[in-house]
mmCIF file of C-alpha atoms and ligand atoms in Angstrom:
data_model
loop_
_atom_site.group_PDB
_atom_site.id
_atom_site.type_symbol
_atom_site.label_atom_id
_atom_site.label_comp_id
_atom_site.label_asym_id
_atom_site.label_seq_id
_atom_site.Cartn_x
_atom_site.Cartn_y
_atom_site.Cartn_z
ATOM 1 C CA MET A 1 -160.538 74.636 -88.023
ATOM 2 C CA ALA A 2 -162.583 70.956 -88.584
ATOM 3 C CA ASP A 3 -161.172 69.792 -92.135
ATOM 4 C CA ASN A 4 -164.051 68.801 -93.815
ATOM 5 C CA ILE A 5 -166.869 71.224 -94.348
ATOM 6 C CA GLY A 6 -169.611 72.322 -95.879
ATOM 7 C CA PHE A 7 -172.337 75.077 -96.508
ATOM 8 C CA GLY A 8 -175.354 75.172 -95.994
ATOM 9 C CA VAL A 9 -178.459 78.256 -96.082
ATOM 10 C CA ASP A 10 -182.020 78.200 -94.761
ATOM 11 C CA VAL A 11 -184.228 79.866 -96.209
ATOM 12 C CA GLY A 12 -187.451 80.072 -93.975
ATOM 13 C CA GLY A 13 -189.842 83.069 -94.186
ATOM 14 C CA SER A 14 -188.735 85.770 -92.173
ATOM 15 C CA GLY A 15 -184.896 84.719 -91.895
ATOM 16 C CA ILE A 16 -182.129 83.419 -94.649
ATOM 17 C CA LYS A 17 -180.008 81.956 -92.049
ATOM 18 C CA GLY A 18 -175.703 80.603 -93.562
ATOM 19 C CA GLY A 19 -172.730 79.046 -91.860
ATOM 20 C CA VAL A 20 -169.917 77.008 -92.217
ATOM 21 C CA VAL A 21 -170.341 73.716 -91.320
ATOM 22 C CA ASP A 22 -168.194 70.541 -89.427
ATOM 23 C CA LEU A 23 -169.744 67.529 -91.335
ATOM 24 C CA ASP A 24 -168.573 65.502 -88.927
ATOM 25 C CA THR A 25 -170.462 66.835 -85.731
ATOM 26 C CA GLY A 26 -173.229 69.483 -87.854
ATOM 27 C CA GLU A 27 -172.354 71.801 -86.142
ATOM 28 C CA LEU A 28 -171.169 74.941 -87.233
ATOM 29 C CA VAL A 29 -167.794 77.251 -87.693
ATOM 30 C CA GLY A 30 -168.184 80.261 -87.121
ATOM 31 C CA ASP A 31 -170.624 82.939 -87.087
ATOM 32 C CA ARG A 32 -174.222 82.064 -88.143
ATOM 33 C CA ILE A 33 -174.961 84.366 -91.359
ATOM 34 C CA LYS A 34 -179.271 85.944 -90.895
ATOM 35 C CA ILE A 35 -179.836 88.259 -93.379
ATOM 36 C CA PHE A 36 -184.384 88.934 -93.486
ATOM 37 C CA THR A 37 -185.568 87.182 -96.101
ATOM 38 C CA PRO A 38 -186.535 89.828 -98.721
ATOM 39 C CA LYS A 39 -190.865 90.719 -99.230
ATOM 40 C CA PRO A 40 -191.829 89.356 -102.062
ATOM 41 C CA ALA A 41 -190.194 85.945 -101.497
ATOM 42 C CA THR A 42 -189.750 85.741 -105.231
ATOM 43 C CA PRO A 43 -186.834 83.110 -106.767
ATOM 44 C CA ASP A 44 -184.970 86.869 -107.257
ATOM 45 C CA ALA A 45 -184.205 87.867 -104.155
ATOM 46 C CA VAL A 46 -183.426 85.419 -102.607
ATOM 47 C CA ALA A 47 -181.085 83.801 -104.262
ATOM 48 C CA GLU A 48 -179.443 87.268 -104.610
ATOM 49 C CA THR A 49 -180.063 86.701 -100.331
ATOM 50 C CA VAL A 50 -177.695 83.924 -100.353
ATOM 51 C CA ALA A 51 -175.420 85.005 -102.363
ATOM 52 C CA GLU A 52 -175.169 87.950 -100.259
ATOM 53 C CA ILE A 53 -174.427 85.202 -97.500
ATOM 54 C CA VAL A 54 -171.538 83.119 -99.315
ATOM 55 C CA ARG A 55 -169.959 86.750 -100.116
ATOM 56 C CA ILE A 56 -169.784 87.737 -96.065
ATOM 57 C CA ALA A 57 -168.504 84.102 -95.473
ATOM 58 C CA GLY A 58 -165.770 84.602 -98.560
ATOM 59 C CA TRP A 59 -167.130 80.466 -98.968
ATOM 60 C CA GLU A 60 -166.136 78.980 -102.121
ATOM 61 C CA GLY A 61 -167.390 75.385 -102.475
ATOM 62 C CA PRO A 62 -170.873 73.956 -103.095
ATOM 63 C CA VAL A 63 -173.932 75.181 -101.343
ATOM 64 C CA GLY A 64 -176.842 73.968 -100.078
ATOM 65 C CA VAL A 65 -180.527 75.981 -100.069
ATOM 66 C CA THR A 66 -183.135 74.651 -98.066
ATOM 67 C CA LEU A 67 -187.029 75.232 -99.735
ATOM 68 C CA PRO A 68 -190.503 74.999 -97.517
ATOM 69 C CA SER A 69 -191.260 73.348 -100.757
ATOM 70 C CA VAL A 70 -191.413 70.515 -102.548
ATOM 71 C CA VAL A 71 -187.740 70.439 -104.702
ATOM 72 C CA ARG A 72 -188.200 67.041 -107.347
ATOM 73 C CA ASP A 73 -184.449 67.100 -110.390
ATOM 74 C CA GLN A 74 -183.736 70.808 -108.949
ATOM 75 C CA THR A 75 -187.052 72.194 -109.421
ATOM 76 C CA ALA A 76 -189.554 74.075 -106.941
ATOM 77 C CA LEU A 77 -192.265 72.931 -107.782
ATOM 78 C CA LEU A 78 -194.745 74.387 -104.487
ATOM 79 C CA ALA A 79 -195.755 77.131 -103.183
ATOM 80 C CA ALA A 80 -197.996 76.562 -99.557
ATOM 81 C CA ASN A 81 -195.928 79.299 -97.609
ATOM 82 C CA ILE A 82 -193.655 80.815 -100.184
ATOM 83 C CA ASP A 83 -194.457 83.182 -103.103
ATOM 84 C CA LYS A 84 -196.087 81.911 -105.539
ATOM 85 C CA SER A 85 -193.685 82.920 -108.260
ATOM 86 C CA TRP A 86 -191.346 79.999 -107.047
ATOM 87 C CA VAL A 87 -193.596 76.855 -108.635
ATOM 88 C CA ASP A 88 -191.310 76.060 -111.653
ATOM 89 C CA THR A 89 -188.434 77.703 -110.766
ATOM 90 C CA ASP A 90 -185.280 75.844 -112.425
ATOM 91 C CA CYS A 91 -183.123 76.482 -109.159
ATOM 92 C CA ARG A 92 -180.358 75.475 -111.071
ATOM 93 C CA GLU A 93 -180.130 78.183 -113.102
ATOM 94 C CA LEU A 94 -181.204 80.647 -110.900
ATOM 95 C CA PHE A 95 -178.250 80.340 -108.835
ATOM 96 C CA ALA A 96 -175.712 80.094 -111.976
ATOM 97 C CA GLU A 97 -177.155 83.403 -112.280
ATOM 98 C CA HIS A 98 -176.474 84.938 -109.008
ATOM 99 C CA LEU A 99 -173.830 82.589 -107.902
ATOM 100 C CA PRO A 100 -172.124 81.992 -110.467
ATOM 101 C CA ASP A 101 -168.864 80.449 -109.339
ATOM 102 C CA ASN A 102 -170.690 77.540 -106.410
ATOM 103 C CA PRO A 103 -172.881 74.980 -107.464
ATOM 104 C CA ALA A 104 -175.684 74.916 -105.516
ATOM 105 C CA HIS A 105 -178.228 72.558 -104.388
ATOM 106 C CA VAL A 106 -181.095 72.987 -103.244
ATOM 107 C CA LEU A 107 -183.392 70.708 -100.879
ATOM 108 C CA ASN A 108 -186.491 70.297 -98.908
ATOM 109 C CA ASP A 109 -186.550 72.199 -95.836
ATOM 110 C CA ALA A 110 -187.637 69.183 -93.072
ATOM 111 C CA ASP A 111 -185.660 67.137 -95.367
ATOM 112 C CA ALA A 112 -182.463 68.686 -94.509
ATOM 113 C CA ALA A 113 -183.457 69.076 -91.202
ATOM 114 C CA GLY A 114 -184.524 65.062 -91.718
ATOM 115 C CA LEU A 115 -180.863 64.034 -92.864
ATOM 116 C CA ALA A 116 -179.228 66.323 -90.459
ATOM 117 C CA GLU A 117 -181.415 64.798 -87.603
ATOM 118 C CA VAL A 118 -180.085 60.972 -88.749
ATOM 119 C CA ARG A 119 -176.446 62.320 -88.528
ATOM 120 C CA PHE A 120 -175.511 64.507 -86.379
ATOM 121 C CA GLY A 121 -178.603 64.409 -83.701
ATOM 122 C CA ASN A 122 -180.529 61.256 -82.564
ATOM 123 C CA GLU A 123 -179.219 58.283 -82.362
ATOM 124 C CA GLU A 124 -181.536 55.404 -82.477
ATOM 125 C CA ALA A 125 -183.278 58.065 -85.834
ATOM 126 C CA ARG A 126 -181.253 55.916 -88.294
ATOM 127 C CA ARG A 127 -182.075 52.959 -87.817
ATOM 128 C CA GLY A 128 -185.356 51.830 -89.249
ATOM 129 C CA SER A 129 -188.375 53.459 -90.533
ATOM 130 C CA VAL A 130 -188.379 56.821 -88.674
ATOM 131 C CA ILE A 131 -191.132 60.899 -89.528
ATOM 132 C CA LEU A 132 -189.478 63.552 -89.005
ATOM 133 C CA LEU A 133 -191.911 66.193 -88.197
ATOM 134 C CA THR A 134 -191.559 69.770 -88.179
ATOM 135 C CA PHE A 135 -194.168 72.236 -86.804
ATOM 136 C CA GLY A 136 -193.739 76.174 -87.594
ATOM 137 C CA THR A 137 -195.294 77.933 -89.886
ATOM 138 C CA GLY A 138 -197.074 75.185 -92.098
ATOM 139 C CA ILE A 139 -196.274 70.906 -90.864
ATOM 140 C CA GLY A 140 -192.791 69.861 -92.669
ATOM 141 C CA SER A 141 -192.532 65.984 -92.878
ATOM 142 C CA ALA A 142 -189.075 63.826 -93.606
ATOM 143 C CA LEU A 143 -189.436 59.959 -94.580
ATOM 144 C CA LEU A 144 -186.646 57.761 -93.397
ATOM 145 C CA HIS A 145 -185.843 54.820 -93.996
ATOM 146 C CA ASP A 146 -181.906 53.617 -91.596
ATOM 147 C CA GLY A 147 -181.588 56.648 -92.504
ATOM 148 C CA LEU A 148 -181.937 57.126 -96.410
ATOM 149 C CA LEU A 149 -184.021 59.609 -96.870
ATOM 150 C CA TYR A 150 -187.442 59.263 -99.500
ATOM 151 C CA PRO A 151 -187.578 62.549 -100.675
ATOM 152 C CA ASN A 152 -190.703 65.393 -101.137
ATOM 153 C CA SER A 153 -193.198 63.669 -98.478
ATOM 154 C CA GLU A 154 -195.243 66.601 -97.877
ATOM 155 C CA LEU A 155 -197.316 64.904 -95.865
ATOM 156 C CA GLY A 156 -198.723 68.579 -93.874
ATOM 157 C CA HIS A 157 -200.581 68.307 -96.764
ATOM 158 C CA LEU A 158 -202.661 64.688 -95.774
ATOM 159 C CA TYR A 159 -206.633 65.880 -95.237
ATOM 160 C CA ILE A 160 -207.587 65.102 -91.900
ATOM 161 C CA GLY A 161 -211.451 65.097 -92.076
ATOM 162 C CA ASP A 162 -212.107 67.897 -93.736
ATOM 163 C CA THR A 163 -208.809 70.179 -92.650
ATOM 164 C CA GLU A 164 -204.746 69.982 -94.596
ATOM 165 C CA ALA A 165 -202.923 68.321 -90.767
ATOM 166 C CA GLU A 166 -200.749 71.698 -91.231
ATOM 167 C CA HIS A 167 -204.281 74.040 -91.075
ATOM 168 C CA MET A 168 -204.841 72.178 -87.812
ATOM 169 C CA ALA A 169 -201.999 71.742 -85.974
ATOM 170 C CA SER A 170 -199.065 73.626 -87.137
ATOM 171 C CA ALA A 171 -196.931 75.339 -84.315
ATOM 172 C CA ALA A 172 -198.898 78.938 -86.606
ATOM 173 C CA VAL A 173 -202.148 77.720 -85.836
ATOM 174 C CA LYS A 174 -201.437 77.337 -82.099
ATOM 175 C CA GLU A 175 -200.393 80.859 -82.103
ATOM 176 C CA ARG A 176 -202.988 81.862 -84.467
ATOM 177 C CA GLU A 177 -205.660 80.174 -82.611
ATOM 178 C CA GLU A 178 -204.862 81.039 -79.018
ATOM 179 C CA LEU A 179 -204.110 77.226 -78.425
ATOM 180 C CA SER A 180 -203.025 75.799 -75.305
ATOM 181 C CA TYR A 181 -200.246 72.929 -76.230
ATOM 182 C CA LYS A 182 -203.343 70.518 -74.057
ATOM 183 C CA LYS A 183 -205.955 71.344 -76.171
ATOM 184 C CA TRP A 184 -202.993 71.093 -79.356
ATOM 185 C CA THR A 185 -201.785 68.360 -78.585
ATOM 186 C CA LYS A 186 -205.117 66.754 -78.703
ATOM 187 C CA ARG A 187 -204.872 68.249 -82.642
ATOM 188 C CA VAL A 188 -201.251 66.888 -82.959
ATOM 189 C CA SER A 189 -201.794 63.111 -82.169
ATOM 190 C CA LYS A 190 -205.014 63.852 -84.298
ATOM 191 C CA VAL A 191 -201.869 63.804 -87.266
ATOM 192 C CA LEU A 192 -200.012 61.145 -85.133
ATOM 193 C CA ARG A 193 -202.634 58.752 -85.709
ATOM 194 C CA THR A 194 -203.540 59.467 -88.565
ATOM 195 C CA TYR A 195 -199.488 58.607 -89.939
ATOM 196 C CA GLU A 196 -199.196 55.904 -88.520
ATOM 197 C CA ALA A 197 -202.108 54.530 -89.379
ATOM 198 C CA LEU A 198 -200.721 54.941 -93.338
ATOM 199 C CA PHE A 199 -197.221 54.486 -92.425
ATOM 200 C CA TRP A 200 -196.251 52.727 -89.335
ATOM 201 C CA PRO A 201 -193.041 53.850 -88.507
ATOM 202 C CA ASN A 202 -190.573 52.815 -85.749
ATOM 203 C CA LEU A 203 -189.916 56.263 -84.409
ATOM 204 C CA PHE A 204 -191.986 59.963 -84.560
ATOM 205 C CA VAL A 205 -188.860 63.005 -84.481
ATOM 206 C CA VAL A 206 -190.557 66.220 -83.368
ATOM 207 C CA GLY A 207 -188.777 69.560 -84.160
ATOM 208 C CA GLY A 208 -189.456 73.007 -85.250
ATOM 209 C CA GLY A 209 -188.631 76.130 -82.935
ATOM 210 C CA ILE A 210 -191.495 74.209 -81.188
ATOM 211 C CA SER A 211 -189.358 71.632 -80.260
ATOM 212 C CA ARG A 212 -187.466 73.257 -77.773
ATOM 213 C CA LYS A 213 -190.727 73.448 -75.040
ATOM 214 C CA HIS A 214 -190.913 69.361 -75.770
ATOM 215 C CA GLU A 215 -191.298 68.392 -72.040
ATOM 216 C CA LYS A 216 -194.037 70.640 -72.563
ATOM 217 C CA TRP A 217 -196.532 68.929 -75.073
ATOM 218 C CA VAL A 218 -194.516 65.164 -76.659
ATOM 219 C CA PRO A 219 -195.680 63.524 -73.173
ATOM 220 C CA LEU A 220 -198.860 64.376 -73.788
ATOM 221 C CA LEU A 221 -199.125 63.519 -77.497
ATOM 222 C CA GLU A 222 -201.487 59.645 -77.154
ATOM 223 C CA CYS A 223 -200.989 57.450 -80.365
ATOM 224 C CA ARG A 224 -199.065 54.516 -80.273
ATOM 225 C CA THR A 225 -195.526 55.221 -81.840
ATOM 226 C CA PRO A 226 -192.634 56.189 -79.393
ATOM 227 C CA VAL A 227 -192.290 60.431 -80.239
ATOM 228 C CA VAL A 228 -188.977 62.209 -79.419
ATOM 229 C CA PRO A 229 -187.595 66.317 -79.419
ATOM 230 C CA ALA A 230 -185.547 66.892 -82.240
ATOM 231 C CA LYS A 231 -181.792 67.037 -80.701
ATOM 232 C CA LEU A 232 -181.247 69.702 -83.451
ATOM 233 C CA HIS A 233 -182.643 72.930 -83.346
ATOM 234 C CA ASN A 234 -182.795 76.473 -85.169
ATOM 235 C CA ASN A 235 -178.596 74.569 -87.586
ATOM 236 C CA ALA A 236 -180.508 72.131 -88.411
ATOM 237 C CA GLY A 237 -181.322 73.132 -92.329
ATOM 238 C CA ILE A 238 -178.215 74.801 -92.540
ATOM 239 C CA ALA A 239 -176.775 70.866 -91.643
ATOM 240 C CA GLY A 240 -178.906 68.749 -93.570
ATOM 241 C CA ALA A 241 -177.676 71.479 -96.945
ATOM 242 C CA ALA A 242 -174.115 71.571 -96.665
ATOM 243 C CA LEU A 243 -174.356 67.796 -96.194
ATOM 244 C CA ALA A 244 -176.534 66.895 -98.759
ATOM 245 C CA ALA A 245 -174.586 69.732 -101.177
ATOM 246 C CA ALA A 246 -170.869 68.360 -100.140
ATOM 247 C CA THR A 247 -172.300 64.473 -99.969
ATOM 248 C CA GLY A 248 -174.293 64.542 -103.468
ATOM 249 C CA LEU A 249 -178.135 63.149 -101.530
ATOM 250 C CA LEU A 250 -180.178 65.904 -103.783
ATOM 251 C CA PRO A 251 -183.716 65.107 -103.985
HETATM 252 C C1 BGC B 1 -194.810 73.222 -97.507
HETATM 253 C C2 BGC B 1 -192.995 71.942 -96.810
HETATM 254 C C3 BGC B 1 -192.274 72.142 -96.572
HETATM 255 C C4 BGC B 1 -193.067 72.719 -94.903
HETATM 256 C C5 BGC B 1 -192.046 73.383 -93.387
HETATM 257 C C6 BGC B 1 -195.160 73.961 -95.883
HETATM 258 O O1 BGC B 1 -196.603 73.861 -95.871
HETATM 259 O O2 BGC B 1 -195.561 72.837 -98.114
HETATM 260 O O3 BGC B 1 -192.065 71.842 -98.359
HETATM 261 O O4 BGC B 1 -191.650 71.628 -95.533
HETATM 262 O O5 BGC B 1 -193.913 74.076 -94.862
HETATM 263 O O6 BGC B 1 -191.778 74.853 -94.132
#
């Protein structure tokens, strides 16, 4: 077994997934453990599920946990796509109660994916200004410069005209409104052009489940910044969380 290992848990809307991560490669060592997200996904119910995953894995040591929320000083501050009771939750206290033997470190899900992508995925994302976007239920964002993270950027909530970017162009909107790739990509292009006019990145990296089918839409994008698909898929959040917890790279 690799000796430089960590543990990450990715909290999503439908599943909570965790596993042991090889911190040299970002790959999972052994099984990925998945439990359906409890309903309602209150802080106590989610923390208990995270604890269950850690117990099943028999992991001892620090645990990184992603949340689809702003996490500042280990306090969750936003709940756009999660249970509203997360707002102002002190995650240190919460996890100390449910997971007393494992120090837990919580960070935003897209930030975790960005850290993992820079470290283990796209080499070209290691230098310069990079914006990683995850397209799923919402739009998550990670702002990176030379591999360092500016946390909690929340670009999915930027208004474009009178609509938030994620209400216009998330993968969930594509599905809900039954948009073709062509129609949806027009909206994504508009979002990217707005971001590039503000941040002037060297590169966009696009992730989330829909990036698996990148050949259907990334070539259709119209913006001046190069766009590449994320190389890490399912396990980006888990790997980034494990990395953050092991190295203290925390918001
Ligand atoms: C949340 C972000 C999250 C993103 C992707 C947004 O609605 O506000 O914190 O990163 O969804 O899950």
